[in-house]
Each structure stands twice: as structure tokens, then as C-alpha cells.
Amino acid sequence: ADSNRWYPGAGHLHFPEILEALRLIGYDGYITMEMEQQPDSPTAARRAIRTVRALLGIAICCDSTRPQE
């Protein structure tokens, strides 16, 4: 979660620096997220995944039946 317990990127923490630090120490394990489900669970999850994947340079595969935000 970010500093306000919302999804990564919605607060004040510098996630690019955090992820870069993990990369520099050779971490290649899982990353988990615990956050407030705002404005709702599906939206919070999509935004968190989109943010972290973009920071990691991972291609986003999305469900074409759902509208993009």
C-alpha cells in the first residue's frame, strides 16, 4: 500500500525507487499488496496491478470485456 493505504501510486511513496532497490539486491520473488479497497475492490486491484507492472516493465494483458480506466 502507499502512504495513505491506497493502491501503489496514489500516495507519497516513491515506488520506482523501492522497486529499484529490490532489483539491486537481486530480489526476484513475489510482491504482495495490502491496501484499502477504494473506490472498490476491482478498481483498486486493477490500478495497483497496472501501476506495479508499468514500473516493472511488464506487459499488461487485460480482459477486453472490461472498460479501461
XYZ file of N, CA and C in Angstrom:
207
model
N 0.836 -1.187 0.000
C 0.000 0.000 0.000
C 0.876 1.242 0.000
N 0.323 2.302 -0.485
C 1.022 3.567 -0.451
C 0.822 4.192 0.922
N 1.345 5.371 1.126
C 1.352 6.008 2.447
C -0.032 6.245 3.018
N -1.024 6.329 2.185
C -2.386 6.565 2.651
C -3.227 5.288 2.622
N -2.555 4.135 2.446
C -3.160 2.797 2.412
C -3.939 2.526 1.127
N -3.821 3.409 0.132
C -4.446 3.168 -1.159
C -3.475 2.390 -2.037
N -3.884 2.096 -3.247
C -3.055 1.334 -4.180
C -1.743 2.073 -4.479
N -0.690 1.359 -4.877
C 0.585 1.991 -5.205
C 0.408 3.094 -6.244
N 1.045 4.217 -5.983
C 0.971 5.347 -6.894
C -0.066 6.379 -6.511
N -0.900 6.076 -5.524
C -1.955 7.013 -5.125
C -1.571 7.792 -3.876
N -0.334 7.688 -3.461
C 0.090 8.379 -2.250
C 1.445 9.027 -2.422
N 2.268 8.949 -1.401
C 3.527 9.689 -1.384
C 4.786 8.830 -1.484
N 4.648 7.506 -1.440
C 5.830 6.655 -1.514
C 6.366 6.638 -2.941
N 7.671 6.510 -3.059
C 8.339 6.506 -4.362
C 8.568 5.063 -4.795
N 7.537 4.461 -5.363
C 7.617 3.057 -5.744
C 8.709 2.757 -6.761
N 9.030 3.631 -7.700
C 10.155 3.315 -8.593
C 11.450 3.085 -7.813
N 11.709 3.898 -6.817
C 12.921 3.734 -6.006
C 12.866 2.453 -5.173
N 11.706 2.140 -4.640
C 11.556 0.917 -3.847
C 11.803 -0.308 -4.710
N 11.193 -0.350 -5.882
C 11.372 -1.491 -6.773
C 12.796 -1.570 -7.298
N 13.424 -0.442 -7.532
C 14.824 -0.433 -7.973
C 15.730 -0.983 -6.876
N 15.467 -0.639 -5.633
C 16.257 -1.179 -4.516
C 16.129 -2.702 -4.451
N 14.926 -3.201 -4.656
C 14.733 -4.653 -4.670
C 15.506 -5.296 -5.817
N 15.476 -4.645 -6.987
C 16.215 -5.165 -8.140
C 17.714 -5.193 -7.855
N 18.225 -4.127 -7.244
C 19.659 -4.030 -6.976
C 20.167 -5.098 -6.016
N 19.321 -5.551 -5.115
C 19.760 -6.611 -4.193
C 19.468 -8.001 -4.754
N 18.947 -8.049 -5.967
C 18.717 -9.328 -6.627
C 17.421 -10.021 -6.251
N 16.504 -9.289 -5.657
C 15.234 -9.898 -5.272
C 14.420 -10.235 -6.512
N 13.960 -11.474 -6.592
C 13.131 -11.862 -7.732
C 11.917 -12.680 -7.270
N 11.489 -12.426 -6.059
C 10.338 -13.136 -5.507
C 9.036 -12.394 -5.764
N 8.047 -12.801 -5.010
C 6.722 -12.206 -5.149
C 6.647 -10.829 -4.511
N 5.744 -10.015 -5.033
C 5.404 -8.730 -4.439
C 3.915 -8.811 -4.105
N 3.577 -8.500 -2.874
C 2.172 -8.533 -2.495
C 1.701 -7.121 -2.158
N 0.403 -6.936 -2.210
C -0.161 -5.627 -1.919
C -1.294 -5.769 -0.916
N -1.269 -4.912 0.077
C -2.362 -4.816 1.042
C -2.775 -3.359 1.063
N -4.028 -3.100 0.757
C -4.460 -1.712 0.614
C -5.946 -1.589 0.881
N -6.374 -0.369 1.087
C -7.798 -0.087 1.187
C -8.441 -0.388 -0.160
N -9.617 -0.884 -0.153
C -10.319 -1.256 -1.386
C -11.154 -0.073 -1.886
N -10.461 1.015 -2.233
C -11.131 2.244 -2.643
C -10.809 2.554 -4.094
N -11.715 2.942 -4.887
C -13.114 3.190 -4.582
C -13.914 1.898 -4.425
N -13.385 0.769 -4.972
C -13.976 -0.549 -4.774
C -12.873 -1.569 -5.049
N -13.094 -2.816 -4.673
C -12.046 -3.836 -4.793
C -11.536 -4.051 -6.214
N -12.405 -4.245 -7.203
C -11.894 -4.473 -8.559
C -11.084 -3.294 -9.105
N -11.541 -2.089 -8.842
C -10.828 -0.906 -9.336
C -9.485 -0.763 -8.643
N -9.455 -0.938 -7.333
C -8.192 -0.841 -6.593
C -7.199 -1.885 -7.086
N -7.663 -3.105 -7.311
C -6.779 -4.163 -7.803
C -6.237 -3.831 -9.189
N -7.106 -3.404 -10.094
C -6.651 -3.055 -11.452
C -5.619 -1.939 -11.420
N -5.877 -0.911 -10.631
C -4.946 0.221 -10.569
C -3.612 -0.199 -9.963
N -3.648 -1.015 -8.924
C -2.406 -1.487 -8.295
C -1.597 -2.330 -9.263
N -2.251 -3.268 -9.915
C -1.557 -4.141 -10.864
C -0.997 -3.331 -12.023
N -1.786 -2.430 -12.560
C -1.328 -1.600 -13.680
C -0.097 -0.785 -13.287
N -0.126 -0.178 -12.113
C 0.996 0.653 -11.659
C 2.257 -0.167 -11.482
N 2.156 -1.271 -10.765
C 3.348 -2.081 -10.487
C 3.891 -2.720 -11.759
N 3.021 -3.214 -12.616
C 3.500 -3.789 -13.881
C 4.201 -2.740 -14.729
N 3.668 -1.545 -14.781
C 4.312 -0.478 -15.556
C 5.693 -0.165 -14.989
N 5.796 -0.108 -13.670
C 7.086 0.181 -13.047
C 8.096 -0.930 -13.281
N 7.611 -2.157 -13.362
C 8.499 -3.301 -13.592
C 8.738 -3.558 -15.071
N 8.026 -2.832 -15.927
C 8.187 -3.026 -17.363
C 7.560 -4.313 -17.854
N 6.501 -4.764 -17.197
C 5.810 -5.992 -17.577
C 4.607 -5.626 -18.431
N 4.462 -6.313 -19.535
C 3.316 -6.063 -20.411
C 2.025 -6.371 -19.668
N 1.038 -5.543 -19.906
C -0.254 -5.714 -19.255
C -1.192 -6.442 -20.213
N -1.704 -7.548 -19.761
C -2.706 -8.289 -20.520
C -4.030 -8.051 -19.839
N -4.965 -7.492 -20.543
C -6.213 -7.116 -19.895
C -7.406 -7.831 -20.514
N -8.431 -7.935 -19.736
C -9.694 -8.531 -20.140
C -10.394 -7.543 -21.070
N -10.578 -7.904 -22.317
C -11.143 -6.971 -23.296
C -12.623 -6.696 -23.058
N -13.261 -7.463 -22.174
C -14.677 -7.215 -21.908
C -14.898 -6.144 -20.860
N -13.849 -5.728 -20.182
C -13.972 -4.725 -19.137
C -13.488 -3.378 -19.661
N -14.164 -2.315 -19.303
C -13.704 -0.981 -19.720
C -12.398 -0.619 -19.025
N -11.535 0.053 -19.735
C -10.277 0.502 -19.169
C -10.461 1.834 -18.475
N -9.683 2.070 -17.434
C -9.771 3.339 -16.701
C -8.741 4.306 -17.206
